[in-house]
Amino acid sequence: MSRSTTPLHLAVALDGAGWHPAAWREPEARPADLFTASYWAELAAEAERGLLDLVTIEDSLGLQSALPTGPDERTDQVRGRLDAVLTAARIAPLTRHIGLLPVAVVTHTEPFHLSKAVATLDYVSGGRAGVQVRVSARADEAAHFGRRSLPRLPVTELDSPAGRALLAELFGEAADYVEVVRRLWDSWEDDAEIRDVATGRFIDRDKLHYIDFEGPHFSVKGPSITPRPPQGQPVVAALAHRTEPFRLVAGSADLGFTTPHDTGQATAIVTEIREAQEQAGRAGETVHVFADLVALLDEEPGRAAERRARLDARLDAPYAGDALVFAGTSAELADLLEEFARSGLTGFRLRPATLPYDLARISRDLVPELQRRRAFREAYQADTLRGLLGLPRPANRYAPA
Amino acid sequence: MSSTPKQIHLAAHFPGVNNTTVWSDPAAGSQIDFSSFVHLAQTAERAKFDFLFLAEGLRLREQGGRIHDLDVVGRPDTFTVLAALAGVTDRLGLAGTINSTFNEPYEVARQFASLDHLSAGRAAWNVVTSWDEFTGQNFRRGGYLAREDRYERARQFLAAVRELLDSWQGDEIVADRADGTFLRAPGPGRFDHRVDQFDIGGHFNVPRSPQGHPVVFQAGDSEQGREFAASAADAIFTRHGTLEAGKAFYADVKGRLAKYGRTPEQLLILPGVTFVLGDTEADARERADVIRHQQVSGATAITFVERLWNRDLSAYDPDGPLPEVEPRYDDSAEPIVRGRADANRDDRRETVARWRAVAEEKKLSLRELVIELTGRQSFIGTPSHVAQELDAFVQADASDGFILAPHLTPGGIDEFADTVVPLLQERGVFRTEYEGETLRDHLGLAHPGRPAAAGRTKAAS
């Protein structure tokens, strides 16, 4: 009714039984199925039913914990996770339209491996792959790899000189990592495979390129062993709460997930990312900035708040994560999203507080509400995730113009 | 009534890179598109194969300082393809080569545990190692591992992965909604692994998977490789040229198990073999000859000989004799081929002498010689002949089954599935239905942490 200008983009973040730590105790929760493929396939199918742009799948290189510095001793919350890249690959052939963005930790892993894994996710999904890169600053996760030690630094110390130095190091490394991954995606030109029977050549080796990356944390020669994926460059995303990750989004990513709690914060975040984008020489490129919201939805007024209270009662303190927690009806959430969008945000990533319940409310209630307002698509109109997000297929940096 | 004949295990290798995959054939499809993998996997499952097998590459091969361009090159990521294939198959085992040099145990353990969950118990790992700096140039770890240390790292790597996988018993998750108990006790997955290659500790974060451990394969015929397989693997990939060589290898490796407290059924011997089928024996032989010439073009033959000679031989005629020039035997010389295991590295003088002798004796051109000497164990003939040969090979204890390496992507096992498999089933040596759910069930291997798989008649030997 109101706006018909720029439709919103809508993503859903999948994690365990939902983002509320007590979600697994809800009547519709399926805590015994969290490690089965069918659970994840059904969630992705539900999100696809709602015509969403993409789902992200959380991951980490350690047990979930209520403590920021290491494992907790809790027995009342979901612990344990499957590898998100493999989960995304497992459900890719069972979906047709929705983008699939697993979280991948870049601090202890190999950019060469991740590059070919995400390229392969793009092949098996027919051009719907992306990745949400994540930095790990936790000492306990570093000890799982034993190759470097990270200081045990509480979150409250991240603004100290030591904290800032650590963030600068880890996010600098993440930027290098993304650069390597992107160069590897481009290391084969699109038409490098020639199968030229006359000359006996399978490839034109002049269309394969060494990436020759050298940095303080690693050097990578290339080329990739996997040819350039269908999207050319799968979508790179990152979650960002402060300046260093804002710079990573602005300089390296296609999509940033941010956590404003009001429109003022949203405006400030978008402004900071756009400025950093200009400094990075990417002013002309589309970089989406989404806001993350934890969502509890019920059509009966007041019911979502009751549900939130019931869930919170099972914790020792009310749930408050990094993102704003919304509890209300889909019409109220649609109002909020439209208000937030005026801050320059290009879309939203909703974190269902409980799964599969709140996901179904998003796909079956919120989406129709947004469609009534002409703020969301009526059908999938692109074959690739880049297409859904309005991102062009990029030229290959190594190919002659 | 005689005892049940020994049952054959069958697997399909996805035709990957190198000159064994014929790309010039009109029936050759993409080695990258997922549809090719789906076709091979679904054919293998329709034929009740034990598993599908994928190799891995981590650096593109070079010859004479340039990327080699004659053979199939380019392949997707092993783990990612296997996870996707788990979505389009139900029973087929999913085996992948994963290098233990350029990975870390925590990540590999969680990838295999995840793949095993996502496939409901069908994951297998072919453990390989690298030592070369050439491949290391693509990784943080670099290329510093000494060649003689590679099996030591592999052994410690595998032990670390098994410790991580065993860090969850399988009964930790209670998920009692009423009383709010998700975990039986705090901090599951605790591990502490301090050895010379790895100094790691903490909490593994994937609960125990359906198979407990993926099936572990090891490839390679060396003395170290045989010991590694005998001590730690569930199956060994091998290649041997003849029935006699197969029997000798089989007896040797199975004979090594006792000292590790293991029985012969705990290690399967599965050679990688090729096959060519025809309506008649003569037809099959002719097709095999055509395939070999497609695999070894004149240019491919030259590059192959360059690898052994370690020098530029591009001026030589592939249809002429072997080069008069002597190979460069100096091991400090930069190898002309990089990124490919050199099977002849340790006995190059011997190999060259043998090649010269064979060429002279049989009056073979350079190309003909390469065709003659680089063939793998191959089963060629009518379907009934091939079925009978495969059966005889297994009943003679030259192997426990085969990993079929077709020369065509993706339809390379179609004909085998349609013609040879029914004949093996008629002979009573190959399953007509899957009897179990997991790959360990198919292979008759015990599930770590629970008793040996029931319902599978093991070989009577």
mmCIF file of N, CA, C and O in Angstrom, chain A residues 24-26 29 35 59-62 73 75-77 80-81 83 86 89-90 106 109-110 112-113 116 120 123 143-144 147 173 195 200-203 205-206 210 221-222 225-227, chain B residues 29 31-32 34 57-58 62 66-67 69-71 73-75 77 83-84 87 102-104 106-107 110-111 114 118 137-140 173 176-178 180 182-183 186 201 203 205-206:
data_model
loop_
_atom_site.group_PDB
_atom_site.id
_atom_site.type_symbol
_atom_site.label_atom_id
_atom_site.label_comp_id
_atom_site.label_asym_id
_atom_site.label_seq_id
_atom_site.Cartn_x
_atom_site.Cartn_y
_atom_site.Cartn_z
ATOM 1 N N TRP A 24 14.877 -25.093 22.318
ATOM 2 C CA TRP A 24 14.773 -26.546 22.126
ATOM 3 C C TRP A 24 13.715 -27.187 23.011
ATOM 4 O O TRP A 24 13.288 -28.303 22.760
ATOM 5 N N ARG A 25 13.257 -26.433 24.022
ATOM 6 C CA ARG A 25 12.250 -26.991 24.936
ATOM 7 C C ARG A 25 10.824 -26.699 24.487
ATOM 8 O O ARG A 25 9.873 -27.173 25.114
ATOM 9 N N GLU A 26 10.675 -25.914 23.430
ATOM 10 C CA GLU A 26 9.338 -25.593 22.953
ATOM 11 C C GLU A 26 8.637 -26.837 22.409
ATOM 12 O O GLU A 26 9.292 -27.772 21.920
ATOM 13 N N ALA A 29 9.616 -27.843 18.921
ATOM 14 C CA ALA A 29 11.050 -28.026 18.665
ATOM 15 C C ALA A 29 11.349 -29.495 18.380
ATOM 16 O O ALA A 29 10.591 -30.388 18.774
ATOM 17 N N PHE A 35 20.830 -33.103 14.389
ATOM 18 C CA PHE A 35 22.000 -33.622 13.669
ATOM 19 C C PHE A 35 21.592 -34.534 12.513
ATOM 20 O O PHE A 35 22.366 -35.370 12.072
ATOM 21 N N ASP A 59 27.924 -21.606 12.385
ATOM 22 C CA ASP A 59 28.959 -22.598 12.674
ATOM 23 C C ASP A 59 30.004 -21.986 13.585
ATOM 24 O O ASP A 59 30.055 -20.764 13.778
ATOM 25 N N SER A 60 30.802 -22.845 14.163
ATOM 26 C CA SER A 60 31.904 -22.412 15.019
ATOM 27 C C SER A 60 32.868 -23.576 15.140
ATOM 28 O O SER A 60 32.514 -24.710 14.840
ATOM 29 N N LEU A 61 34.063 -23.270 15.576
ATOM 30 C CA LEU A 61 35.068 -24.325 15.746
ATOM 31 C C LEU A 61 35.201 -24.729 17.208
ATOM 32 O O LEU A 61 36.241 -25.217 17.633
ATOM 33 N N GLY A 62 34.134 -24.526 17.955
ATOM 34 C CA GLY A 62 34.117 -24.964 19.337
ATOM 35 C C GLY A 62 32.680 -25.157 19.775
ATOM 36 O O GLY A 62 31.745 -24.814 19.034
ATOM 37 N N GLU A 73 29.791 -24.721 31.432
ATOM 38 C CA GLU A 73 29.520 -26.067 31.946
ATOM 39 C C GLU A 73 28.026 -26.348 31.922
ATOM 40 O O GLU A 73 27.523 -27.146 32.705
ATOM 41 N N THR A 75 24.343 -27.638 30.963
ATOM 42 C CA THR A 75 23.755 -28.854 30.409
ATOM 43 C C THR A 75 22.326 -28.602 29.929
ATOM 44 O O THR A 75 21.648 -29.525 29.512
ATOM 45 N N ASP A 76 21.892 -27.330 30.013
ATOM 46 C CA ASP A 76 20.481 -27.034 29.714
ATOM 47 C C ASP A 76 20.297 -26.350 28.363
ATOM 48 O O ASP A 76 19.222 -25.838 28.079
ATOM 49 N N GLN A 77 21.365 -26.297 27.562
ATOM 50 C CA GLN A 77 21.245 -25.649 26.255
ATOM 51 C C GLN A 77 21.859 -26.535 25.170
ATOM 52 O O GLN A 77 22.673 -27.413 25.459
ATOM 53 N N GLY A 80 26.800 -28.614 20.395
ATOM 54 C CA GLY A 80 27.148 -29.469 19.262
ATOM 55 C C GLY A 80 26.605 -28.902 17.966
ATOM 56 O O GLY A 80 25.522 -28.301 17.946
ATOM 57 N N ARG A 81 27.403 -29.049 16.903
ATOM 58 C CA ARG A 81 27.017 -28.487 15.604
ATOM 59 C C ARG A 81 27.590 -29.332 14.486
ATOM 60 O O ARG A 81 28.650 -29.922 14.629
ATOM 61 N N ASP A 83 29.112 -29.292 10.546
ATOM 62 C CA ASP A 83 29.833 -28.381 9.657
ATOM 63 C C ASP A 83 28.820 -27.701 8.726
ATOM 64 O O ASP A 83 28.050 -28.362 8.032
ATOM 65 N N LEU A 86 29.052 -28.272 4.791
ATOM 66 C CA LEU A 86 28.541 -29.577 4.377
ATOM 67 C C LEU A 86 27.028 -29.651 4.532
ATOM 68 O O LEU A 86 26.348 -30.282 3.717
ATOM 69 N N ALA A 89 25.658 -27.975 1.552
ATOM 70 C CA ALA A 89 25.794 -28.824 0.354
ATOM 71 C C ALA A 89 24.764 -29.948 0.372
ATOM 72 O O ALA A 89 24.198 -30.307 -0.659
ATOM 73 N N ARG A 90 24.505 -30.474 1.558
ATOM 74 C CA ARG A 90 23.556 -31.582 1.687
ATOM 75 C C ARG A 90 22.145 -31.167 1.259
ATOM 76 O O ARG A 90 21.416 -31.954 0.652
ATOM 77 N N VAL A 106 37.371 -18.268 9.423
ATOM 78 C CA VAL A 106 38.542 -18.024 8.576
ATOM 79 C C VAL A 106 39.835 -17.944 9.387
ATOM 80 O O VAL A 106 40.915 -17.835 8.813
ATOM 81 N N THR A 109 41.409 -21.889 9.367
ATOM 82 C CA THR A 109 41.195 -22.770 8.216
ATOM 83 C C THR A 109 41.992 -22.281 7.014
ATOM 84 O O THR A 109 42.637 -21.230 7.062
ATOM 85 N N GLU A 110 41.931 -23.062 5.956
ATOM 86 C CA GLU A 110 42.735 -22.769 4.773
ATOM 87 C C GLU A 110 41.897 -22.088 3.695
ATOM 88 O O GLU A 110 40.897 -22.649 3.244
ATOM 89 N N PHE A 112 42.486 -21.894 0.618
ATOM 90 C CA PHE A 112 42.424 -22.731 -0.592
ATOM 91 C C PHE A 112 41.277 -23.729 -0.486
ATOM 92 O O PHE A 112 40.507 -23.916 -1.425
ATOM 93 N N HIS A 113 41.166 -24.371 0.680
ATOM 94 C CA HIS A 113 40.081 -25.344 0.861
ATOM 95 C C HIS A 113 38.716 -24.653 0.812
ATOM 96 O O HIS A 113 37.783 -25.149 0.179
ATOM 97 N N LYS A 116 37.520 -23.639 -2.769
ATOM 98 C CA LYS A 116 36.967 -24.691 -3.633
ATOM 99 C C LYS A 116 35.685 -25.256 -3.044
ATOM 100 O O LYS A 116 34.802 -25.685 -3.781
ATOM 101 N N THR A 120 32.308 -25.171 -5.083
ATOM 102 C CA THR A 120 31.590 -26.426 -5.311
ATOM 103 C C THR A 120 30.150 -26.326 -4.829
ATOM 104 O O THR A 120 29.233 -26.835 -5.480
ATOM 105 N N TYR A 123 28.408 -24.895 -7.600
ATOM 106 C CA TYR A 123 28.099 -25.887 -8.646
ATOM 107 C C TYR A 123 26.915 -26.774 -8.238
ATOM 108 O O TYR A 123 26.010 -26.988 -9.029
ATOM 109 N N ALA A 143 43.164 -23.407 20.607
ATOM 110 C CA ALA A 143 43.794 -24.604 21.191
ATOM 111 C C ALA A 143 43.319 -25.888 20.509
ATOM 112 O O ALA A 143 43.965 -26.927 20.617
ATOM 113 N N HIS A 144 42.191 -25.815 19.795
ATOM 114 C CA HIS A 144 41.743 -26.985 19.043
ATOM 115 C C HIS A 144 42.629 -27.232 17.829
ATOM 116 O O HIS A 144 42.616 -28.309 17.241
ATOM 117 N N ARG A 147 48.072 -24.302 16.549
ATOM 118 C CA ARG A 147 49.093 -23.695 15.696
ATOM 119 C C ARG A 147 49.424 -22.274 16.102
ATOM 120 O O ARG A 147 50.432 -21.727 15.716
ATOM 121 N N GLU A 173 43.668 -10.400 8.786
ATOM 122 C CA GLU A 173 43.843 -11.750 8.248
ATOM 123 C C GLU A 173 42.592 -12.180 7.472
ATOM 124 O O GLU A 173 42.685 -12.783 6.394
ATOM 125 N N ARG A 195 38.679 -28.334 -24.541
ATOM 126 C CA ARG A 195 38.509 -29.657 -25.160
ATOM 127 C C ARG A 195 38.781 -29.598 -26.666
ATOM 128 O O ARG A 195 37.924 -29.971 -27.470
ATOM 129 N N GLY A 200 44.668 -31.503 -29.165
ATOM 130 C CA GLY A 200 44.842 -32.411 -28.028
ATOM 131 C C GLY A 200 44.851 -31.720 -26.688
ATOM 132 O O GLY A 200 45.206 -32.319 -25.673
ATOM 133 N N ARG A 201 44.433 -30.447 -26.649
ATOM 134 C CA ARG A 201 44.479 -29.710 -25.382
ATOM 135 C C ARG A 201 43.104 -29.686 -24.718
ATOM 136 O O ARG A 201 42.111 -29.332 -25.358
ATOM 137 N N PHE A 202 43.072 -30.057 -23.439
ATOM 138 C CA PHE A 202 41.816 -30.017 -22.689
ATOM 139 C C PHE A 202 41.518 -28.594 -22.213
ATOM 140 O O PHE A 202 40.389 -28.140 -22.248
ATOM 141 N N ILE A 203 42.548 -27.919 -21.740
ATOM 142 C CA ILE A 203 42.379 -26.526 -21.296
ATOM 143 C C ILE A 203 43.305 -25.615 -22.082
ATOM 144 O O ILE A 203 44.318 -26.051 -22.638
ATOM 145 N N ARG A 205 45.813 -23.224 -21.199
ATOM 146 C CA ARG A 205 46.488 -22.889 -19.938
ATOM 147 C C ARG A 205 46.765 -21.400 -19.790
ATOM 148 O O ARG A 205 47.041 -20.931 -18.693
ATOM 149 N N ASP A 206 46.668 -20.656 -20.871
ATOM 150 C CA ASP A 206 46.822 -19.204 -20.749
ATOM 151 C C ASP A 206 45.620 -18.577 -20.041
ATOM 152 O O ASP A 206 45.661 -17.404 -19.674
ATOM 153 N N TYR A 210 47.996 -17.954 -11.909
ATOM 154 C CA TYR A 210 48.540 -18.012 -10.549
ATOM 155 C C TYR A 210 48.074 -16.765 -9.814
ATOM 156 O O TYR A 210 48.072 -15.681 -10.392
ATOM 157 N N LYS A 221 49.660 -19.786 -3.838
ATOM 158 C CA LYS A 221 50.134 -19.682 -5.214
ATOM 159 C C LYS A 221 48.993 -19.769 -6.235
ATOM 160 O O LYS A 221 48.962 -19.027 -7.208
ATOM 161 N N GLY A 222 48.076 -20.720 -6.051
ATOM 162 C CA GLY A 222 47.043 -20.947 -7.052
ATOM 163 C C GLY A 222 47.586 -21.683 -8.258
ATOM 164 O O GLY A 222 48.732 -22.115 -8.241
ATOM 165 N N ILE A 225 41.981 -25.598 -8.046
ATOM 166 C CA ILE A 225 41.759 -26.820 -8.823
ATOM 167 C C ILE A 225 40.320 -26.877 -9.338
ATOM 168 O O ILE A 225 40.002 -27.704 -10.174
ATOM 169 N N THR A 226 39.473 -26.015 -8.817
ATOM 170 C CA THR A 226 38.066 -25.999 -9.222
ATOM 171 C C THR A 226 37.845 -24.835 -10.181
ATOM 172 O O THR A 226 38.198 -23.699 -9.868
ATOM 173 N N PRO A 227 37.277 -25.113 -11.339
ATOM 174 C CA PRO A 227 37.035 -24.013 -12.285
ATOM 175 C C PRO A 227 36.111 -22.951 -11.703
ATOM 176 O O PRO A 227 35.394 -23.181 -10.734
ATOM 177 N N GLY B 29 31.221 -36.348 -20.836
ATOM 178 C CA GLY B 29 30.504 -35.175 -20.330
ATOM 179 C C GLY B 29 31.385 -34.359 -19.404
ATOM 180 O O GLY B 29 32.605 -34.503 -19.385
ATOM 181 N N GLN B 31 33.215 -33.076 -16.101
ATOM 182 C CA GLN B 31 33.784 -33.651 -14.874
ATOM 183 C C GLN B 31 33.542 -32.718 -13.686
ATOM 184 O O GLN B 31 34.016 -32.974 -12.593
ATOM 185 N N ILE B 32 32.800 -31.645 -13.915
ATOM 186 C CA ILE B 32 32.551 -30.627 -12.887
ATOM 187 C C ILE B 32 31.073 -30.513 -12.545
ATOM 188 O O ILE B 32 30.697 -30.414 -11.385
ATOM 189 N N PHE B 34 27.461 -30.911 -11.418
ATOM 190 C CA PHE B 34 26.951 -31.827 -10.395
ATOM 191 C C PHE B 34 26.139 -32.959 -11.026
ATOM 192 O O PHE B 34 26.123 -34.079 -10.517
ATOM 193 N N GLY B 57 42.574 -33.230 -5.546
ATOM 194 C CA GLY B 57 43.754 -32.547 -6.072
ATOM 195 C C GLY B 57 43.933 -31.250 -5.327
ATOM 196 O O GLY B 57 42.964 -30.607 -4.962
ATOM 197 N N LEU B 58 45.172 -30.881 -5.061
ATOM 198 C CA LEU B 58 45.414 -29.659 -4.292
ATOM 199 C C LEU B 58 46.356 -28.682 -4.998
ATOM 200 O O LEU B 58 46.621 -27.597 -4.499
ATOM 201 N N GLU B 62 52.194 -29.434 -13.216
ATOM 202 C CA GLU B 62 52.959 -28.654 -14.198
ATOM 203 C C GLU B 62 53.932 -29.554 -14.933
ATOM 204 O O GLU B 62 54.435 -30.526 -14.369
ATOM 205 N N ARG B 66 55.025 -25.227 -16.882
ATOM 206 C CA ARG B 66 53.709 -24.693 -17.273
ATOM 207 C C ARG B 66 52.626 -25.685 -16.888
ATOM 208 O O ARG B 66 52.869 -26.890 -16.818
ATOM 209 N N ILE B 67 51.431 -25.167 -16.665
ATOM 210 C CA ILE B 67 50.318 -26.038 -16.289
ATOM 211 C C ILE B 67 50.060 -27.031 -17.418
ATOM 212 O O ILE B 67 49.977 -26.664 -18.589
ATOM 213 N N ASP B 69 48.330 -29.283 -19.968
ATOM 214 C CA ASP B 69 47.055 -28.943 -20.620
ATOM 215 C C ASP B 69 46.444 -30.057 -21.462
ATOM 216 O O ASP B 69 45.450 -29.848 -22.130
ATOM 217 N N LEU B 70 47.038 -31.239 -21.418
ATOM 218 C CA LEU B 70 46.556 -32.292 -22.322
ATOM 219 C C LEU B 70 45.439 -33.148 -21.729
ATOM 220 O O LEU B 70 44.676 -33.756 -22.469
ATOM 221 N N ASP B 71 45.404 -33.239 -20.430
ATOM 222 C CA ASP B 71 44.467 -34.157 -19.792
ATOM 223 C C ASP B 71 43.334 -33.396 -19.117
ATOM 224 O O ASP B 71 43.391 -32.183 -18.958
ATOM 225 N N VAL B 73 41.464 -31.645 -16.469
ATOM 226 C CA VAL B 73 41.933 -30.899 -15.305
ATOM 227 C C VAL B 73 40.747 -30.107 -14.750
ATOM 228 O O VAL B 73 39.878 -29.681 -15.498
ATOM 229 N N GLY B 74 40.722 -29.966 -13.440
ATOM 230 C CA GLY B 74 39.625 -29.249 -12.798
ATOM 231 C C GLY B 74 38.669 -30.210 -12.137
ATOM 232 O O GLY B 74 38.135 -31.112 -12.757
ATOM 233 N N ARG B 75 38.498 -30.039 -10.850
ATOM 234 C CA ARG B 75 37.531 -30.869 -10.150
ATOM 235 C C ARG B 75 37.018 -30.135 -8.921
ATOM 236 O O ARG B 75 37.678 -29.253 -8.398
ATOM 237 N N ASP B 77 35.431 -29.718 -4.936
ATOM 238 C CA ASP B 77 35.883 -30.063 -3.593
ATOM 239 C C ASP B 77 35.244 -31.390 -3.145
ATOM 240 O O ASP B 77 34.033 -31.583 -3.264
ATOM 241 N N ALA B 83 28.800 -34.467 0.314
ATOM 242 C CA ALA B 83 27.636 -34.048 1.115
ATOM 243 C C ALA B 83 26.422 -33.829 0.212
ATOM 244 O O ALA B 83 25.304 -34.206 0.560
ATOM 245 N N ALA B 84 26.654 -33.241 -0.941
ATOM 246 C CA ALA B 84 25.530 -33.019 -1.862
ATOM 247 C C ALA B 84 24.998 -34.354 -2.386
ATOM 248 O O ALA B 84 23.789 -34.543 -2.521
ATOM 249 N N GLY B 87 22.424 -36.197 -0.510
ATOM 250 C CA GLY B 87 21.047 -35.749 -0.675
ATOM 251 C C GLY B 87 20.316 -36.412 -1.827
ATOM 252 O O GLY B 87 19.095 -36.313 -1.915
ATOM 253 N N PHE B 102 47.811 -31.178 4.604
ATOM 254 C CA PHE B 102 47.374 -29.790 4.462
ATOM 255 C C PHE B 102 46.006 -29.551 5.091
ATOM 256 O O PHE B 102 45.194 -28.776 4.608
ATOM 257 N N ASN B 103 45.742 -30.287 6.160
ATOM 258 C CA ASN B 103 44.537 -30.107 6.957
ATOM 259 C C ASN B 103 44.925 -30.268 8.414
ATOM 260 O O ASN B 103 46.034 -30.674 8.717
ATOM 261 N N GLU B 104 43.977 -29.967 9.299
ATOM 262 C CA GLU B 104 44.205 -30.149 10.732
ATOM 263 C C GLU B 104 43.158 -31.123 11.274
ATOM 264 O O GLU B 104 42.014 -31.129 10.819
ATOM 265 N N TYR B 106 41.220 -31.343 13.877
ATOM 266 C CA TYR B 106 39.917 -30.874 14.388
ATOM 267 C C TYR B 106 38.942 -30.637 13.244
ATOM 268 O O TYR B 106 37.777 -31.033 13.291
ATOM 269 N N GLU B 107 39.435 -30.002 12.196
ATOM 270 C CA GLU B 107 38.549 -29.665 11.093
ATOM 271 C C GLU B 107 38.152 -30.920 10.310
ATOM 272 O O GLU B 107 36.982 -31.104 9.953
ATOM 273 N N ARG B 110 35.638 -32.983 12.249
ATOM 274 C CA ARG B 110 34.258 -32.473 12.251
ATOM 275 C C ARG B 110 33.632 -32.557 10.866
ATOM 276 O O ARG B 110 32.425 -32.744 10.724
ATOM 277 N N GLN B 111 34.444 -32.485 9.812
ATOM 278 C CA GLN B 111 33.895 -32.661 8.471
ATOM 279 C C GLN B 111 33.436 -34.105 8.252
ATOM 280 O O GLN B 111 32.343 -34.344 7.727
ATOM 281 N N SER B 114 30.426 -34.770 10.417
ATOM 282 C CA SER B 114 29.260 -34.103 9.824
ATOM 283 C C SER B 114 28.759 -34.867 8.602
ATOM 284 O O SER B 114 27.559 -35.081 8.435
ATOM 285 N N LEU B 118 25.145 -36.411 8.049
ATOM 286 C CA LEU B 118 24.322 -35.923 6.935
ATOM 287 C C LEU B 118 23.993 -37.018 5.926
ATOM 288 O O LEU B 118 23.082 -36.888 5.125
ATOM 289 N N GLN B 137 52.645 -24.829 -1.441
ATOM 290 C CA GLN B 137 52.559 -23.407 -1.791
ATOM 291 C C GLN B 137 51.123 -22.886 -1.811
ATOM 292 O O GLN B 137 50.903 -21.690 -1.925
ATOM 293 N N ASN B 138 50.164 -23.775 -1.721
ATOM 294 C CA ASN B 138 48.766 -23.328 -1.655
ATOM 295 C C ASN B 138 48.226 -23.265 -0.224
ATOM 296 O O ASN B 138 47.052 -22.955 -0.035
ATOM 297 N N PHE B 139 49.068 -23.538 0.764
ATOM 298 C CA PHE B 139 48.547 -23.691 2.126
ATOM 299 C C PHE B 139 49.359 -22.941 3.168
ATOM 300 O O PHE B 139 50.550 -22.748 3.019
ATOM 301 N N ARG B 140 48.665 -22.600 4.242
ATOM 302 C CA ARG B 140 49.314 -21.970 5.392
ATOM 303 C C ARG B 140 50.469 -22.815 5.882
ATOM 304 O O ARG B 140 51.491 -22.318 6.290
ATOM 305 N N ILE B 173 23.467 -36.637 24.487
ATOM 306 C CA ILE B 173 22.313 -35.757 24.271
ATOM 307 C C ILE B 173 21.046 -36.429 24.782
ATOM 308 O O ILE B 173 20.622 -37.460 24.272
ATOM 309 N N ASP B 176 15.787 -33.710 27.199
ATOM 310 C CA ASP B 176 14.548 -33.883 27.965
ATOM 311 C C ASP B 176 13.912 -32.503 28.159
ATOM 312 O O ASP B 176 14.351 -31.698 28.972
ATOM 313 N N ARG B 177 12.857 -32.245 27.386
ATOM 314 C CA ARG B 177 12.213 -30.930 27.413
ATOM 315 C C ARG B 177 11.630 -30.609 28.779
ATOM 316 O O ARG B 177 11.666 -29.476 29.228
ATOM 317 N N ALA B 178 11.058 -31.618 29.393
ATOM 318 C CA ALA B 178 10.329 -31.369 30.639
ATOM 319 C C ALA B 178 11.263 -30.851 31.728
ATOM 320 O O ALA B 178 10.992 -29.844 32.363
ATOM 321 N N GLY B 180 14.454 -29.919 31.206
ATOM 322 C CA GLY B 180 15.447 -28.962 30.725
ATOM 323 C C GLY B 180 16.858 -29.507 30.633
ATOM 324 O O GLY B 180 17.815 -28.738 30.605
ATOM 325 N N PHE B 182 19.504 -30.899 28.404
ATOM 326 C CA PHE B 182 19.902 -31.200 27.029
ATOM 327 C C PHE B 182 21.041 -32.198 27.034
ATOM 328 O O PHE B 182 21.026 -33.182 26.307
ATOM 329 N N LEU B 183 22.026 -31.936 27.879
ATOM 330 C CA LEU B 183 23.191 -32.824 27.961
ATOM 331 C C LEU B 183 23.167 -33.592 29.267
ATOM 332 O O LEU B 183 22.833 -33.046 30.315
ATOM 333 N N PRO B 186 28.042 -31.877 31.722
ATOM 334 C CA PRO B 186 28.646 -30.722 31.050
ATOM 335 C C PRO B 186 29.896 -31.096 30.254
ATOM 336 O O PRO B 186 30.541 -32.108 30.530
ATOM 337 N N GLY B 201 43.943 -29.560 22.331
ATOM 338 C CA GLY B 201 43.066 -29.950 23.420
ATOM 339 C C GLY B 201 41.854 -29.048 23.477
ATOM 340 O O GLY B 201 41.861 -27.949 22.928
ATOM 341 N N HIS B 203 37.378 -29.146 23.377
ATOM 342 C CA HIS B 203 36.122 -29.879 23.241
ATOM 343 C C HIS B 203 35.772 -30.023 21.772
ATOM 344 O O HIS B 203 35.643 -29.028 21.060
ATOM 345 N N ASN B 205 33.194 -30.574 18.814
ATOM 346 C CA ASN B 205 31.817 -30.055 18.857
ATOM 347 C C ASN B 205 30.824 -30.753 17.929
ATOM 348 O O ASN B 205 29.766 -30.203 17.647
ATOM 349 N N VAL B 206 31.152 -31.953 17.458
ATOM 350 C CA VAL B 206 30.143 -32.720 16.716
ATOM 351 C C VAL B 206 29.833 -34.001 17.486
ATOM 352 O O VAL B 206 30.737 -34.786 17.764
#
